[in-house]
Tab-separated table of C-alpha atoms in Angstrom:
chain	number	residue	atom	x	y	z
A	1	UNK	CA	28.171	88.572	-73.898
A	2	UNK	CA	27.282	92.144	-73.780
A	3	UNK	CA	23.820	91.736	-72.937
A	4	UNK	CA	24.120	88.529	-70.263
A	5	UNK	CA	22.462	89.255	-66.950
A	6	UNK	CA	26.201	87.765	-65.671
A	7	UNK	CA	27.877	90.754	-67.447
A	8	UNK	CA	26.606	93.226	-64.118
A	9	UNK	CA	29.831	91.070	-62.105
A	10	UNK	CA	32.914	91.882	-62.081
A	11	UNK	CA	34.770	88.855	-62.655
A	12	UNK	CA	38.283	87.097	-61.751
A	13	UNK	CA	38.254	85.944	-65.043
A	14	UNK	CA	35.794	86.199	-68.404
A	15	UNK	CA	35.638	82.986	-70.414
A	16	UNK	CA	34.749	82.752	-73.813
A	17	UNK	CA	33.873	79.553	-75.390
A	18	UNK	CA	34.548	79.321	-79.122
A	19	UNK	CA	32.547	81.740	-80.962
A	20	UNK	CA	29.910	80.630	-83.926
A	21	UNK	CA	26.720	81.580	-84.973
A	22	UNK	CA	23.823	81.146	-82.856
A	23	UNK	CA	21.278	84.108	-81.504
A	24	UNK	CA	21.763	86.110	-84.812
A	25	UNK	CA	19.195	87.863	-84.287
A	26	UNK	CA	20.600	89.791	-81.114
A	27	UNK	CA	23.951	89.552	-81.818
A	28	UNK	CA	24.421	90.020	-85.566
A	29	UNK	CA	24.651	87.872	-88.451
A	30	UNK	CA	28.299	87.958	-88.716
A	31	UNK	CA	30.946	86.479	-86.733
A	32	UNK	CA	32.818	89.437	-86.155
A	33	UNK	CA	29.751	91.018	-84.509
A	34	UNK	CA	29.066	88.296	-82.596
A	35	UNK	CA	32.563	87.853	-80.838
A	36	UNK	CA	31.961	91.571	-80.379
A	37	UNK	CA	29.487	91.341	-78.278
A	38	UNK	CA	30.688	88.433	-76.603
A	39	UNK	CA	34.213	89.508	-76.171
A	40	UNK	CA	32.060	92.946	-74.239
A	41	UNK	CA	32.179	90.522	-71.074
A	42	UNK	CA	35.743	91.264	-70.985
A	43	UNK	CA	36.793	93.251	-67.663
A	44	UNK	CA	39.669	96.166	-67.582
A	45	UNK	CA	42.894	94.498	-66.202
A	46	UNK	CA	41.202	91.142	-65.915
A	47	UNK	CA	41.884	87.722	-67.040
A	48	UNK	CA	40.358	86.142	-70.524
A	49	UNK	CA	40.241	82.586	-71.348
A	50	UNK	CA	39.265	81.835	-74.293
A	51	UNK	CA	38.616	78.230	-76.499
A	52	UNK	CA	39.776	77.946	-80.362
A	53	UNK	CA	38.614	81.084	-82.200
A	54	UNK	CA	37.988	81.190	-85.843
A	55	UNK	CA	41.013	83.818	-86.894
A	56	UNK	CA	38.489	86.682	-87.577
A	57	UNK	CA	36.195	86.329	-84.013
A	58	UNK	CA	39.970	86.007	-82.102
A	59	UNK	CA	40.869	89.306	-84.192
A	60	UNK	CA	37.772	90.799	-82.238
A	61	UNK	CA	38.152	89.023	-78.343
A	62	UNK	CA	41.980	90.293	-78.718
A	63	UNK	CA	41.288	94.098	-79.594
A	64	UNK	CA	38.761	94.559	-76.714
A	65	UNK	CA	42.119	92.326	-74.575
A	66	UNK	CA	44.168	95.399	-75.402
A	67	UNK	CA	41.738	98.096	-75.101
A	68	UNK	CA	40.892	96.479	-71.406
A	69	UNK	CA	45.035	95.812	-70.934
A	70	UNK	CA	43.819	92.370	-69.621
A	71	UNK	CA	45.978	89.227	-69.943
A	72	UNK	CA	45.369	86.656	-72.773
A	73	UNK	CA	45.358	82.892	-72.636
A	74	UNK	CA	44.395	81.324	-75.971
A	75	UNK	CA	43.517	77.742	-77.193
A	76	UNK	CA	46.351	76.669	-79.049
A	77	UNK	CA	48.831	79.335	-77.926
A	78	UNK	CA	48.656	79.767	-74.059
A	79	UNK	CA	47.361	75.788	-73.769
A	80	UNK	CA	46.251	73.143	-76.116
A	81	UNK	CA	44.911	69.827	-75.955
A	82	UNK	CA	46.998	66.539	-77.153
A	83	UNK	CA	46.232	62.706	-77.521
A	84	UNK	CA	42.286	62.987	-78.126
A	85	UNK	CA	40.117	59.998	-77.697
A	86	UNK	CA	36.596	59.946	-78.906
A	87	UNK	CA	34.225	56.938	-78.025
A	88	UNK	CA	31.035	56.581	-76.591
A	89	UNK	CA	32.438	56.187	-73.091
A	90	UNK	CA	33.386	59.706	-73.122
A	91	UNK	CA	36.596	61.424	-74.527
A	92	UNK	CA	40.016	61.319	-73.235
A	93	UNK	CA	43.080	63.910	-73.769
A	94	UNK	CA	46.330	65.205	-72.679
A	95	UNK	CA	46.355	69.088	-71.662
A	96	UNK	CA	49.458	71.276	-71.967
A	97	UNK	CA	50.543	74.574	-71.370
A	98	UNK	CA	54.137	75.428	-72.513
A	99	UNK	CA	56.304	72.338	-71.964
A	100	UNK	CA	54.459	71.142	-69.387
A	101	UNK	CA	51.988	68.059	-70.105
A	102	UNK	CA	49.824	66.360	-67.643
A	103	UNK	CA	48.419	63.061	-69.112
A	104	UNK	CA	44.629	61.039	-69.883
A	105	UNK	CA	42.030	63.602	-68.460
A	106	UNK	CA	38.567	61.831	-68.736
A	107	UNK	CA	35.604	63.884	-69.587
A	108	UNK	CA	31.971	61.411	-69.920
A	109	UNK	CA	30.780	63.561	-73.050
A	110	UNK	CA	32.342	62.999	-76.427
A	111	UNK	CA	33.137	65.597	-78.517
A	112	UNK	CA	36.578	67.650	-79.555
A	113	UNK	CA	34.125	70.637	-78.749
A	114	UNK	CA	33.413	68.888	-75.011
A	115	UNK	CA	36.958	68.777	-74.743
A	116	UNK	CA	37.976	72.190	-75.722
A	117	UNK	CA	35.666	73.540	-73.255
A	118	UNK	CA	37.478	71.153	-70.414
A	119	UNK	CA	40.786	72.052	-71.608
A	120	UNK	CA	39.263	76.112	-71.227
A	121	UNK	CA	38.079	74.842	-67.441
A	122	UNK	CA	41.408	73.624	-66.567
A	123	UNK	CA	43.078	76.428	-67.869
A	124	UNK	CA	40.840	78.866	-65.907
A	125	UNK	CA	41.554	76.866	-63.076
A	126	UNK	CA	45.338	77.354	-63.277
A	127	UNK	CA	44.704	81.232	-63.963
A	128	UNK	CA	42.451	81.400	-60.653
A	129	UNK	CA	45.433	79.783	-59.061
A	130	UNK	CA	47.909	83.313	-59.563
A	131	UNK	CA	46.826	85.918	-58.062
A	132	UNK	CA	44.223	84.917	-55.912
A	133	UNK	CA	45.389	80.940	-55.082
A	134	UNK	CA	41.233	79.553	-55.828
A	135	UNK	CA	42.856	76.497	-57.951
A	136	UNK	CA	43.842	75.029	-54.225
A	137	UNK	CA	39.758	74.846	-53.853
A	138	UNK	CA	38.951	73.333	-57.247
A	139	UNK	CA	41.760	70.282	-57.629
A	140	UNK	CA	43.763	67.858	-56.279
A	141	UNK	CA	46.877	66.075	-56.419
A	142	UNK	CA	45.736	61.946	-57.398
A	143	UNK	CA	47.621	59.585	-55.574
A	144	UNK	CA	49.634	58.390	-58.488
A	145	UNK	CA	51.783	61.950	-58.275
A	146	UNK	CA	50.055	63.549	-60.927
A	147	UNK	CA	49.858	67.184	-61.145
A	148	UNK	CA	46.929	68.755	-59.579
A	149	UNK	CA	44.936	69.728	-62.012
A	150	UNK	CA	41.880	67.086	-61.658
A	151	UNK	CA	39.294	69.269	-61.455
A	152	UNK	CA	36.434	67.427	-59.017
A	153	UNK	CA	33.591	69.176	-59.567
A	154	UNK	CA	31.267	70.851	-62.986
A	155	UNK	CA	33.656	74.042	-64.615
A	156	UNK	CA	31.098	74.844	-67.296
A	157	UNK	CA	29.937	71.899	-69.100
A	158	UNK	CA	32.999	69.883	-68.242
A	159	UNK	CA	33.547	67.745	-65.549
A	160	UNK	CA	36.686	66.466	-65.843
A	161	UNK	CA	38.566	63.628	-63.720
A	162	UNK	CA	42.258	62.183	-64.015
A	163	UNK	CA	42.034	58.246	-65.303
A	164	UNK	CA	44.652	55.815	-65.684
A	165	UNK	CA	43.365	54.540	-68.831
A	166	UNK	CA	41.502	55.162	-71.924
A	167	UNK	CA	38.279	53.069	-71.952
């Protein structure tokens, strides 16, 4: 947010995992104050990707959007998550944007929370991929003729791999 020694860059793109309440004491006690200050990473004409919001904390991260005229992609809207497979092995899922699908992505920590953070990773990844082509660097096409969105190495706290089949 606001005060993260990160915030001095000037990013391709600003991130913004889903917004709850943690570091009250520097960031407010409620949630609209604390997307606040975490939507304050967000860059004038730059790129936000952001995981499932609570409606009032995605209120917040899209004002600051159109006061920086920076482009929007949105858990749920822009790109969403399908098929989700929780076991001890990991978690599994399908990740879409528009009516495109590409099928079982493998993450090794289970959790819908690990996976919306991969499903924000691989969607950063694609945005990278417009204007300045840095996807090319972080995937690859499998062998099977998949899409090449298996992202090879850490995005965040996701590591995500294409698999053939749910474990």
């Amino acid at each position: 947010g606001r005060l993260d020694a990160t915030n001095i860059l000037d990013p391709l793109v600003s991130v913004i995992t889903p917004i709850s309440f943690d570091h009250e004491e520097h960031l407010g006690r409620a949630l609209t104050s604390i997307a606040r200050e975490k939507a304050a990473i967000i860059k004038t004409n730059g790129y936000v990707v952001s995981g499932f919001q609570q409606a009032e904390a995605k209120r917040v991260i899209q004002n600051r959007i159109r006061d920086e005229k920076a482009r929007e992609y949105f858990f749920g809207s822009s790109f969403r998550t399908a098929y989700e497979v929780i076991s001890e092995k990991g978690s599994w899922f399908d990740f879409k944007i528009d009516s495109e699908r590409w099928s079982r992505f493998h993450i090794k920590h289970p959790g819908r929370f690990q996976i919306g953070n991969a499903a924000a990773a691989l969607q950063t990844a694609r945005v990278l991929d417009e204007p300045v082509g840095v996807a090319d660097a972080l995937v690859v096409r499998s062998d099977r003729g998949q899409p090449p969105l298996a992202l090879l190495r850490h995005l965040g706290e996701a590591a995500v791999s294409q698999v053939g089949e749910v474990g």
